[in-house]
Tab-separated table of C-alpha atoms in Angstrom:
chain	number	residue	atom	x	y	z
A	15	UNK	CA	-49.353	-125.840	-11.524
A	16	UNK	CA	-47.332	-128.105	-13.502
A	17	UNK	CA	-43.235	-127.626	-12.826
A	18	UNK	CA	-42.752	-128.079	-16.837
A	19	UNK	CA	-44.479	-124.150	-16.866
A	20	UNK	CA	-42.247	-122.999	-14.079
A	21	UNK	CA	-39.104	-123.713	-16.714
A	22	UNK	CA	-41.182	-122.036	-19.762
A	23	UNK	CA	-41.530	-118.943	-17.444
A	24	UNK	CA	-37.821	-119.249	-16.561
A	25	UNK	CA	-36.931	-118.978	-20.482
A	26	UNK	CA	-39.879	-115.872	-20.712
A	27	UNK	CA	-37.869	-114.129	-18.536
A	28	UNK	CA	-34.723	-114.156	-19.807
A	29	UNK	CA	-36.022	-113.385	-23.235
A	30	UNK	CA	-37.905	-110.487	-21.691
A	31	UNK	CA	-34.787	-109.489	-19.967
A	32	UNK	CA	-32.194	-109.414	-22.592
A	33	UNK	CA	-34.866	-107.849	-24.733
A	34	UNK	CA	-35.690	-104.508	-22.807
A	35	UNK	CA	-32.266	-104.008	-20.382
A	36	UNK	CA	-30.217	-102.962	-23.293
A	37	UNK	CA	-32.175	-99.787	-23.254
A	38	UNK	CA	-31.032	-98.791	-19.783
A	39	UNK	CA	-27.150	-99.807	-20.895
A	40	UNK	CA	-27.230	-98.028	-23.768
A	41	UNK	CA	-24.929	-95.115	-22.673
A	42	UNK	CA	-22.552	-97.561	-21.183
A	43	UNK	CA	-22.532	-99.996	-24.049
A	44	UNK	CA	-21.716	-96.957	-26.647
A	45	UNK	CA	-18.965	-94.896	-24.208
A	46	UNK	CA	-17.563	-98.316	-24.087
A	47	UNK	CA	-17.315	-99.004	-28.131
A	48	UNK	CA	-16.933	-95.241	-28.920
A	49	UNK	CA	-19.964	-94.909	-30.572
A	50	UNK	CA	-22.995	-92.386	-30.704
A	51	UNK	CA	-26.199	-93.387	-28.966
A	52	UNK	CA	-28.000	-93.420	-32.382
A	53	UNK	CA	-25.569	-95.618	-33.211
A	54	UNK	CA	-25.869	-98.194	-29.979
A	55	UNK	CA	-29.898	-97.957	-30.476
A	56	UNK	CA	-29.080	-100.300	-33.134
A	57	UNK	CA	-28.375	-103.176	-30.793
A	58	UNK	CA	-32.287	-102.761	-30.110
A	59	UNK	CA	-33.162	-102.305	-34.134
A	60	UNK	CA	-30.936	-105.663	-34.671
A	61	UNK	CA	-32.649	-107.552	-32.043
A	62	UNK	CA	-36.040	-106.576	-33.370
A	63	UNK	CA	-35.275	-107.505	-37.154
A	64	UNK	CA	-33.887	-111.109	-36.012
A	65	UNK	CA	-37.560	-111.218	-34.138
A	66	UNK	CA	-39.215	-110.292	-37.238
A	67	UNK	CA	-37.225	-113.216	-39.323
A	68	UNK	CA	-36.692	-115.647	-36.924
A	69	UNK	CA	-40.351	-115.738	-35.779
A	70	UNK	CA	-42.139	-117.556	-38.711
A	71	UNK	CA	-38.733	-119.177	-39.849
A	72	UNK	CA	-38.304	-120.868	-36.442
A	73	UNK	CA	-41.675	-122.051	-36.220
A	74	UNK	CA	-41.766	-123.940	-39.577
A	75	UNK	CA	-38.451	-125.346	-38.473
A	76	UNK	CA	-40.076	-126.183	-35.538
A	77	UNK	CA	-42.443	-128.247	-36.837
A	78	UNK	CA	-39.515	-131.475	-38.188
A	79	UNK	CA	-38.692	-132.018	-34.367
A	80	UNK	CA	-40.858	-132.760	-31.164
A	81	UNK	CA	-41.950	-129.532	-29.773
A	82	UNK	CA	-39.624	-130.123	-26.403
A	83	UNK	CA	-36.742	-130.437	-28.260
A	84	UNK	CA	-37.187	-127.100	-30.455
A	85	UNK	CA	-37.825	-125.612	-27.288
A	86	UNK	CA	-34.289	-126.685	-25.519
A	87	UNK	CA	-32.546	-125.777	-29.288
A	88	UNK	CA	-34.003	-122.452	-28.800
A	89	UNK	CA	-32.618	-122.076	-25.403
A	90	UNK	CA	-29.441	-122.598	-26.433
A	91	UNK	CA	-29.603	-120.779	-29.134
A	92	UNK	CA	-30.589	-117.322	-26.898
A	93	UNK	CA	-27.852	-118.214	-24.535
A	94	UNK	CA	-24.992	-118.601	-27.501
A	95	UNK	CA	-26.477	-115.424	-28.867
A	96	UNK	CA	-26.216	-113.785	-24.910
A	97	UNK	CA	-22.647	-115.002	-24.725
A	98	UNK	CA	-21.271	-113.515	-27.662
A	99	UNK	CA	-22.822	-110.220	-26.870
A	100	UNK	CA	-21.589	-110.373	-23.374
A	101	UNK	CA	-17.369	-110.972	-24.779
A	102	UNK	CA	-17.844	-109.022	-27.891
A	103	UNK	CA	-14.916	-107.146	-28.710
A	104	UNK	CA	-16.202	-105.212	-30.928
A	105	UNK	CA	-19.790	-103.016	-31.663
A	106	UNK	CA	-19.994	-105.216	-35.018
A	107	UNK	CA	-19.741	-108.556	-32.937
A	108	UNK	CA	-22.130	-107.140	-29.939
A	109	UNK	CA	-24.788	-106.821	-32.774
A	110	UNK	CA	-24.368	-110.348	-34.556
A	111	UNK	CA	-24.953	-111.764	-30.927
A	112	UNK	CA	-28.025	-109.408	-30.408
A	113	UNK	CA	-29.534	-111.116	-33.880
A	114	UNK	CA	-28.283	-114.637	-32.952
A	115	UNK	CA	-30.122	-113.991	-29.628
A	116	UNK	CA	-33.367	-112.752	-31.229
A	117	UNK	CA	-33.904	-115.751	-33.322
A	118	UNK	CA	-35.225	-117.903	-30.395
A	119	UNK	CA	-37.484	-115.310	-29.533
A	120	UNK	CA	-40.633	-115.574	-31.233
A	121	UNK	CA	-40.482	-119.136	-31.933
A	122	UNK	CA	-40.041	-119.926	-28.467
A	123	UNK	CA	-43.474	-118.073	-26.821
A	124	UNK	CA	-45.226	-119.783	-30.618
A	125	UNK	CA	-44.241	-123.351	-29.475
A	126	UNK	CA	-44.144	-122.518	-25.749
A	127	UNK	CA	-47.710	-121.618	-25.884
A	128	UNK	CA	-48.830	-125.099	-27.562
A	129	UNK	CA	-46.848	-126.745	-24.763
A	130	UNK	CA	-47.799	-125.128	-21.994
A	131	UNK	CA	-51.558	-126.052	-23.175
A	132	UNK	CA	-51.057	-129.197	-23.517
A	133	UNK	CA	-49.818	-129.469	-20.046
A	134	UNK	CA	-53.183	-129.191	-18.141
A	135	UNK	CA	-56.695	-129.510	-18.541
A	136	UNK	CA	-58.679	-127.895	-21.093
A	137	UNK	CA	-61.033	-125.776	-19.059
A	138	UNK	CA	-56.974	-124.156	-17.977
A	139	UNK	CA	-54.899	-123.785	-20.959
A	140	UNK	CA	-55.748	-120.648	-21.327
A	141	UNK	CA	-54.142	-120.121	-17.627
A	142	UNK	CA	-50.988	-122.393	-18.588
A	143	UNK	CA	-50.475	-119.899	-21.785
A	144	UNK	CA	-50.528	-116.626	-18.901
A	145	UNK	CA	-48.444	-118.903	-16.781
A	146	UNK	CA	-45.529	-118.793	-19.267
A	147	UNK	CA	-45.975	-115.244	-20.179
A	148	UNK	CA	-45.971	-113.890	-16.263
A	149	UNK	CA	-42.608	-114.658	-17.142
A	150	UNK	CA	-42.047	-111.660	-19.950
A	151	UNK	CA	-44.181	-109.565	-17.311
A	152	UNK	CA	-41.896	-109.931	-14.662
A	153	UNK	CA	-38.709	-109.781	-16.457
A	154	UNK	CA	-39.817	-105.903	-17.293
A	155	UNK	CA	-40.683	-105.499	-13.425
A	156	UNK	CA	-37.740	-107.227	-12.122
A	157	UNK	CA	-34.967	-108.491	-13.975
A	158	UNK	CA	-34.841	-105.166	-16.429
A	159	UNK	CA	-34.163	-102.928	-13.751
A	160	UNK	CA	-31.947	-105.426	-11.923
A	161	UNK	CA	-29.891	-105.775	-14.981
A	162	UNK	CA	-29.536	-102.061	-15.386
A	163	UNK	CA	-27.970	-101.739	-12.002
A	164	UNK	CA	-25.696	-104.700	-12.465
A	165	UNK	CA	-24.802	-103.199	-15.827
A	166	UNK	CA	-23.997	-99.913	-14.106
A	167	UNK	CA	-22.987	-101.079	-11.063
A	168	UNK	CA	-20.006	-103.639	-12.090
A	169	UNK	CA	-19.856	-103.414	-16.316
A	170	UNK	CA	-23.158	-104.035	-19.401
A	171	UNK	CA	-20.995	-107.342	-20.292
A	172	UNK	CA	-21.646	-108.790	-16.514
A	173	UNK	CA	-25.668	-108.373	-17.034
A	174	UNK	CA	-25.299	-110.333	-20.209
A	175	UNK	CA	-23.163	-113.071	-18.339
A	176	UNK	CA	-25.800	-113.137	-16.021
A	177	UNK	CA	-28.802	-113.470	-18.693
A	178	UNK	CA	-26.965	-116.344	-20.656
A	179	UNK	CA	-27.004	-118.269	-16.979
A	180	UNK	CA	-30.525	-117.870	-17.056
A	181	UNK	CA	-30.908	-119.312	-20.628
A	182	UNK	CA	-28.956	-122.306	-19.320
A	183	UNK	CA	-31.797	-122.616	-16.447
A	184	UNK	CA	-33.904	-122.381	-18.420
A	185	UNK	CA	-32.700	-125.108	-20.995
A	186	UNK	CA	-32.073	-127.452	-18.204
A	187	UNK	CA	-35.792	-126.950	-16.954
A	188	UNK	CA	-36.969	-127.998	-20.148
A	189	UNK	CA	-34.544	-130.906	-20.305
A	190	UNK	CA	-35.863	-132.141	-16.835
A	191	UNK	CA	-39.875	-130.821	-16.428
A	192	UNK	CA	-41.004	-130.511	-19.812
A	193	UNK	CA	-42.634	-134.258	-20.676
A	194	UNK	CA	-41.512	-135.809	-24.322
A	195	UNK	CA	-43.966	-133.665	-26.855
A	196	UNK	CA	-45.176	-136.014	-29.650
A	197	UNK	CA	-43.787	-134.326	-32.964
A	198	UNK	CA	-46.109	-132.017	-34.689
A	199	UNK	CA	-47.983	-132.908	-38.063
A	200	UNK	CA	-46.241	-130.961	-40.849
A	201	UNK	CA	-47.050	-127.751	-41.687
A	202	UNK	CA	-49.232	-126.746	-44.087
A	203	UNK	CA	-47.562	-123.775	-45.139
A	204	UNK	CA	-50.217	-123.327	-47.850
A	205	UNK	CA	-52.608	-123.135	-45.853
A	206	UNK	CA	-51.343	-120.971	-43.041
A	207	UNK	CA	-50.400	-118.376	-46.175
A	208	UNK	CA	-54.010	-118.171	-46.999
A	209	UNK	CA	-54.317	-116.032	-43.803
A	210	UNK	CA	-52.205	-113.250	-45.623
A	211	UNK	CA	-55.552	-112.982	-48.742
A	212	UNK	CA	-57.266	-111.438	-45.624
A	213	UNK	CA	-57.079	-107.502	-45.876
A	214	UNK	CA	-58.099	-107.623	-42.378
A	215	UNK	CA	-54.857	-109.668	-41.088
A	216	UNK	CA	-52.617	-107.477	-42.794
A	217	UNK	CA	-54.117	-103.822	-41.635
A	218	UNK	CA	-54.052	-105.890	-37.664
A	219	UNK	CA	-50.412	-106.162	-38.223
A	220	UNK	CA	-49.912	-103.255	-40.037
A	221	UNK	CA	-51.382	-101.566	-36.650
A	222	UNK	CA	-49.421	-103.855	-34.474
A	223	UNK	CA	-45.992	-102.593	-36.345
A	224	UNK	CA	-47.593	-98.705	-36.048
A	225	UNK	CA	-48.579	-99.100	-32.654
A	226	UNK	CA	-46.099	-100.911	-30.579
A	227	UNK	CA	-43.925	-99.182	-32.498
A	228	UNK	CA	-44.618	-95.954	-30.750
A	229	UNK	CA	-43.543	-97.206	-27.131
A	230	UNK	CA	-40.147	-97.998	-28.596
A	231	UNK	CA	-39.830	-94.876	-30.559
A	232	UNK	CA	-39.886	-93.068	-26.738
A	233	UNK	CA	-38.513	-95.980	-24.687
A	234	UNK	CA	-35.250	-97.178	-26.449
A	235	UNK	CA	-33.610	-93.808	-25.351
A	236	UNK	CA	-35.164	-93.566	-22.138
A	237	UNK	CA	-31.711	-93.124	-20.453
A	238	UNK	CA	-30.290	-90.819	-22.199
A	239	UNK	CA	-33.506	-88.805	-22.076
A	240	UNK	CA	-33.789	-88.878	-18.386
A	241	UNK	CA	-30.170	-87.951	-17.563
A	242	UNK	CA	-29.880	-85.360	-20.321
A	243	UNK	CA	-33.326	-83.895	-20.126
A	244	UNK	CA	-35.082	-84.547	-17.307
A	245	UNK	CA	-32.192	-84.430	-14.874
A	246	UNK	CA	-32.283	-87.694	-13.278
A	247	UNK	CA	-28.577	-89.707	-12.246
A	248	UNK	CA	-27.935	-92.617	-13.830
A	249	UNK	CA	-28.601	-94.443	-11.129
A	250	UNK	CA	-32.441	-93.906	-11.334
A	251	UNK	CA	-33.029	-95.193	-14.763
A	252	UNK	CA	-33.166	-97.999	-12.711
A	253	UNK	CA	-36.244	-97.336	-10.905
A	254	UNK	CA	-37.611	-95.840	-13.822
A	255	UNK	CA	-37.580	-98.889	-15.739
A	256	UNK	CA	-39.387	-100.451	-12.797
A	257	UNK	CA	-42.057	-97.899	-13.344
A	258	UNK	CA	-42.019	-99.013	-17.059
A	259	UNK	CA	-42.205	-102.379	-15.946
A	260	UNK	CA	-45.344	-101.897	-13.149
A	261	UNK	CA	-47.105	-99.789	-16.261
A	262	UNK	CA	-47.008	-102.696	-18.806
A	263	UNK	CA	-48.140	-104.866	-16.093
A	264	UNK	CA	-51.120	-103.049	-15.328
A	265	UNK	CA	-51.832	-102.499	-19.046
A	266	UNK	CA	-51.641	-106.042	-20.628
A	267	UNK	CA	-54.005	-106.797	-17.547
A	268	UNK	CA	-55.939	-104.275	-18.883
A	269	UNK	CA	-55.999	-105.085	-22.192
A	270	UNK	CA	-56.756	-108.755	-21.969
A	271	UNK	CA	-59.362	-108.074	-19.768
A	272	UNK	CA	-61.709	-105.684	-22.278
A	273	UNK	CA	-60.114	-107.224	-25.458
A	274	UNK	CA	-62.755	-110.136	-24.974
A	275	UNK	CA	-65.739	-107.264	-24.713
A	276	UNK	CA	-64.972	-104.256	-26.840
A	277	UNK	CA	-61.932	-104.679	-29.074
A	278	UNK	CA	-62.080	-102.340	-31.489
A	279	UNK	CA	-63.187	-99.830	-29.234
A	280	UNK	CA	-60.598	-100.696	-26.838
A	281	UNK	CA	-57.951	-100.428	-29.810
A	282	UNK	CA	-59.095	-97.006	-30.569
A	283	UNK	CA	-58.789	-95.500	-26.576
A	284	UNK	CA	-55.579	-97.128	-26.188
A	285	UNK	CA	-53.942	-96.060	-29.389
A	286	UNK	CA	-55.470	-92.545	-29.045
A	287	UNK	CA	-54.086	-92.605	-25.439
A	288	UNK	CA	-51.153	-93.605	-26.644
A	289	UNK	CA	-50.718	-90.401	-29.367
A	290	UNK	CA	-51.451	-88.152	-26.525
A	291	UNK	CA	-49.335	-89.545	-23.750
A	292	UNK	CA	-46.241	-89.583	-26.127
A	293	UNK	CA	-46.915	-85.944	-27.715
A	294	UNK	CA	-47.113	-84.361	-24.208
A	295	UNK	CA	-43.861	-86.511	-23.360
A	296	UNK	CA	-41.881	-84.053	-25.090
A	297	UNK	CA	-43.212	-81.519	-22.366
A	298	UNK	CA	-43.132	-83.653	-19.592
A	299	UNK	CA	-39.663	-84.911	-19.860
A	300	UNK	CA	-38.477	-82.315	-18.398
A	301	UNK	CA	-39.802	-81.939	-15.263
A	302	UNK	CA	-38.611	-85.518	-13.286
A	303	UNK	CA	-41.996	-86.333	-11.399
A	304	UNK	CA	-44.454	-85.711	-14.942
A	305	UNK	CA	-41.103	-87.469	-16.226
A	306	UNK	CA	-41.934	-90.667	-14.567
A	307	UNK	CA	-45.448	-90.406	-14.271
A	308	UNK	CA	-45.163	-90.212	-17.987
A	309	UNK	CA	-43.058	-93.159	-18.416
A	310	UNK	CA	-45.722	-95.582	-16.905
A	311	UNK	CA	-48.796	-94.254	-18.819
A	312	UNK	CA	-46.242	-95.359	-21.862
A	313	UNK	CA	-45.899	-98.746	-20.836
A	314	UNK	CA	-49.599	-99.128	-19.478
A	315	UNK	CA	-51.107	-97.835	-22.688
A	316	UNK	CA	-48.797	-99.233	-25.305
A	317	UNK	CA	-48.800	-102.696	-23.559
A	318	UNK	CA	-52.792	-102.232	-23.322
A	319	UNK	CA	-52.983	-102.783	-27.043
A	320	UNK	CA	-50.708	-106.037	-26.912
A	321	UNK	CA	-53.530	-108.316	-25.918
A	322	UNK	CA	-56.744	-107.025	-28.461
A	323	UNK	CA	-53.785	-106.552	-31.715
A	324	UNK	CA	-52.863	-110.263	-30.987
A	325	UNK	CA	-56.997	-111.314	-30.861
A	326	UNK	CA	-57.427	-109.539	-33.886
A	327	UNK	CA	-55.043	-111.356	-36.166
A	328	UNK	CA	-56.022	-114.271	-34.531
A	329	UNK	CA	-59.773	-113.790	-35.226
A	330	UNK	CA	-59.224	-112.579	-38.937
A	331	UNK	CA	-56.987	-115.389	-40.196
A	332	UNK	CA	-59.649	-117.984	-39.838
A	333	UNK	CA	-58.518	-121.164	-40.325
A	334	UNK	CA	-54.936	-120.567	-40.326
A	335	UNK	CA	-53.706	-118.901	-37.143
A	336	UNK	CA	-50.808	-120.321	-36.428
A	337	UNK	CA	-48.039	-118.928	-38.874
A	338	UNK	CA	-50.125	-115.673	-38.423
A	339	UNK	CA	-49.775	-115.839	-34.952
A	340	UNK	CA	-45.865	-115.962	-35.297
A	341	UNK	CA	-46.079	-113.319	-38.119
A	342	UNK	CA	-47.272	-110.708	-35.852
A	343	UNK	CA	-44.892	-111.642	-32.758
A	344	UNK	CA	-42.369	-110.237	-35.430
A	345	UNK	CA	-44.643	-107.776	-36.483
A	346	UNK	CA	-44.212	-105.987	-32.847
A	347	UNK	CA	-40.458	-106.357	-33.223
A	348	UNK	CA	-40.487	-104.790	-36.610
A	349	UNK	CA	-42.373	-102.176	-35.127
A	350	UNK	CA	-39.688	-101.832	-32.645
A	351	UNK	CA	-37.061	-101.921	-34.981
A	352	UNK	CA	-38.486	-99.053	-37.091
A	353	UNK	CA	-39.318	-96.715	-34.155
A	354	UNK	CA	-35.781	-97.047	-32.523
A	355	UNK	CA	-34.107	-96.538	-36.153
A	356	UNK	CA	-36.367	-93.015	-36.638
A	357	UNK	CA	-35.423	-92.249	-33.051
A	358	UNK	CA	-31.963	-92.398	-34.141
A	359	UNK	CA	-32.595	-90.165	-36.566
A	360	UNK	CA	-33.875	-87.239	-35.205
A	361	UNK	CA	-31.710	-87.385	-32.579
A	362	UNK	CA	-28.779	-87.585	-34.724
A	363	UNK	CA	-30.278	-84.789	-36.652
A	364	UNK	CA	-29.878	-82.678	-33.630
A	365	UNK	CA	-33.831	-82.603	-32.727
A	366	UNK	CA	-32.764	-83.904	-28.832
A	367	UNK	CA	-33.092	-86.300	-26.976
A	368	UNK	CA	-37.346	-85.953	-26.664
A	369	UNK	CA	-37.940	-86.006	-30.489
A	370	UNK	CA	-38.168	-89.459	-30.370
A	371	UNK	CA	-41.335	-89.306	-28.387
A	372	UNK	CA	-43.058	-87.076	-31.579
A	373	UNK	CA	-42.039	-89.804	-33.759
A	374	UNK	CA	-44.307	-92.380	-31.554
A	375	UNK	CA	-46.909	-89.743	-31.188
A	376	UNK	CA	-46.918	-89.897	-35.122
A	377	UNK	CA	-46.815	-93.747	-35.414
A	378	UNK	CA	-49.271	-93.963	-32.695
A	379	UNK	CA	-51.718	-91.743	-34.407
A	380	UNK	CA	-51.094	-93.873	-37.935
A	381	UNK	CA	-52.296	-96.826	-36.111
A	382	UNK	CA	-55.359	-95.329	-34.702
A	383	UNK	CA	-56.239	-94.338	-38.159
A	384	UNK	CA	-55.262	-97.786	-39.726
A	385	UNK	CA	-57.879	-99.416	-36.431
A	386	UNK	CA	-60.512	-96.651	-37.800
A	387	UNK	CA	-60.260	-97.841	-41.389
A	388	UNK	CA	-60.192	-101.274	-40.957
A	389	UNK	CA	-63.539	-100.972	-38.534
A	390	UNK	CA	-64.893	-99.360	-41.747
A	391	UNK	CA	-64.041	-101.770	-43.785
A	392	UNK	CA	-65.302	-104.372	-42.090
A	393	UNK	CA	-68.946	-102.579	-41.702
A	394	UNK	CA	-69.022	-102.650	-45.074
A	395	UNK	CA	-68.007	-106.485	-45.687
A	396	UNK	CA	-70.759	-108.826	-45.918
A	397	UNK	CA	-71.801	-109.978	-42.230
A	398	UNK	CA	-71.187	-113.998	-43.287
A	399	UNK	CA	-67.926	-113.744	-45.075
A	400	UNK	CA	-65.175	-111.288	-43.427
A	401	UNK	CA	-63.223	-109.510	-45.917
A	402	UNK	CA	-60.783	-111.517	-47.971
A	403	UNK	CA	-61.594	-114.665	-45.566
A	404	UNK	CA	-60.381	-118.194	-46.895
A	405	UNK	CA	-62.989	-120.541	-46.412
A	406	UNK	CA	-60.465	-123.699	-44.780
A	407	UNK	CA	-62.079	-124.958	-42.317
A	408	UNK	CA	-60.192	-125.043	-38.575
A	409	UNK	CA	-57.838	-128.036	-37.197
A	410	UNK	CA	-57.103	-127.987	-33.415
């Protein structure tokens, strides 16, 4: 394994980690700034919406510089944005670092990706790609939960001290591992927009918004559901999240295993799942060992549909993947976004603390029928030209 992949997976996991652990800091962070919960969710709304711009933006920026140098820019940028979230003095500040933060995001696993395929042979990219993403896996396994007990254990501000270091690792990684990257052609932006004529592109991220969407709906106020609801100390969100962590493991394992075989079948169980597992969540939140339980069929089922929701937008935008591609990296954070802001809601509408999980039942379901439709649509569509296809032809 080449070293250069080592330092992508070392920037995965710090963007994995500052992404999630806020979740598990969330009482701290808002007893700290004296505001509501609802109100602190927003830190995960903000992050999401930066994902969501700074995705496709990045990634045409990307393209005027040599792909190793976007990708130590990038770094920097995530550790700036860490920084100022970690000595915010206010709730308004903590937020403009969150969003300064989230701008490196999807760029950085677009151009990573290219990189770390370019690194090794061509009967292994596909391994160098899963290199660089064990990162995200294991930041949700380890460094979440490790975060959260820092955060608890000696002040929130520490864990994002502690992140920014790893975005310096990271950066210097690059700097050192990461060969020179000939700079990229220009984009085409032309082109890549003729992936958008597709109806088919636009219900896949549609479903990945809908979908992922549901997970976050539940887990962005995990902790106050466990302490408040289910009983647990604040101490064992901890664990918890590693629960969360071990289930989206298991799931995107799961998921890019069958999304090769049966997508759109494997769509439909998963997002079904999904409906169910979050609907009954509202029961089983209150009892701590269905609690938990619970919490890892969340994260194995919602992370199940990562892998075939990514094919799928990949497969329908012939020609034209790559803006796409980035498009619907912000299309999971947008999904994000809008489940933890209608979490917020009902919980500030005095619903409790488990009404989020019937708003990502809901969303959940609204993907499964969006999946349904677009399987119908396609039966329909001529078997040589896929619905709304542009006929440009492919450049690798």
């Amino acid at each position: 394994m080449p070293l250069a992949l080592l330092a992508l997976a070392i920037g995965a996991f710090g963007i994995g980690a500052t992404e999630f652990v806020v979740m598990g800091l969330l009482p701290e962070i808002a007893g700290d700034y004296g505001v509501s919960i609802p109100t602190a969710g927003l830190l995960v709304t903000g992050y999401a919406i930066g994902v969501v711009i700074g995705a496709p933006l990045m990634t045409v920026l990307g393209t005027k510089i040599s792909r190793k140098t976007m990708l130590m820019l990038l770094m920097g940028l995530f550790t700036v944005g860490n920084l100022l979230s970690a000595m915010a003095p206010s709730f308004g500040v903590m937020l403009t670092g969150r969003i300064v933060a989230s701008l490196a995001h999807g760029a950085f696993f677009g151009i990573g990706s290219v990189v770390a395929a370019d690194l090794v042979a061509p009967d292994k990219k596909a391994g160098a790609i899963a290199t660089m993403f064990t990162g995200l896996t294991v930041a949700n396994i380890v460094g979440v939960p490790l975060g959260t007990f820092i955060g608890q254990a000696v002040g929130w501000r520490t864990t994002f001290v502690v992140v920014a270091a790893l975005g310096v690792v990271g950066l210097l990684g690059i700097a050192k591992l990461v060969p020179a990257m000939p700079r990229p052609e220009g984009a085409h932006l032309r082109r890549e927009l003729t992936a958008f004529r597709n109806p088919q592109v636009l219900l896949a991220m549609a479903m990945t918004v809908l979908g992922f969407g549901g997970v976050f709906a539940a887990i962005t106020y995990i902790a106050p559901m466990m302490t408040h609801v289910a009983g647990y100390s604040d101490g064992a969100v901890t664990w918890l999240l590693v629960l969360f962590g071990i289930g989206m493991f298991l799931g995107n394992l799961l998921g890019g295993r069958y999304a090769d075989r049966k997508l759109m079948p494997m769509l439909y169980g998963t997002l079904g799942g999904l409906a169910v597992v979050l609907a009954l969540f509202t029961l089983t939140a209150h009892t701590k060992i269905a609690a938990a339980v619970t919490i890892m069929l969340v994260g194995a089922l919602g992370f199940a549909t990562v892998p075939p929701l990514q094919k799928r937008v990949l497969d329908q935008a012939h020609g034209a993947p790559t803006l796409a591609s980035a498009v619907n990296i912000g299309a999971f954070n947008l999904g994000n976004a809008l489940a933890a802001w209608l979490g917020g809601i009902v919980i500030a509408a005095g619903l409790g603390y488990t009404a989020p999980n019937w708003v990502g039942a809901v969303l959940a379901a609204a993907a499964l029928l969006l999946a349904l439709w677009s399987a119908a649509l396609e039966r329909r569509a001529p078997a040589s030209e896929p619905v709304g296809a542009a006929p440009v032809p492919v450049h690798h």
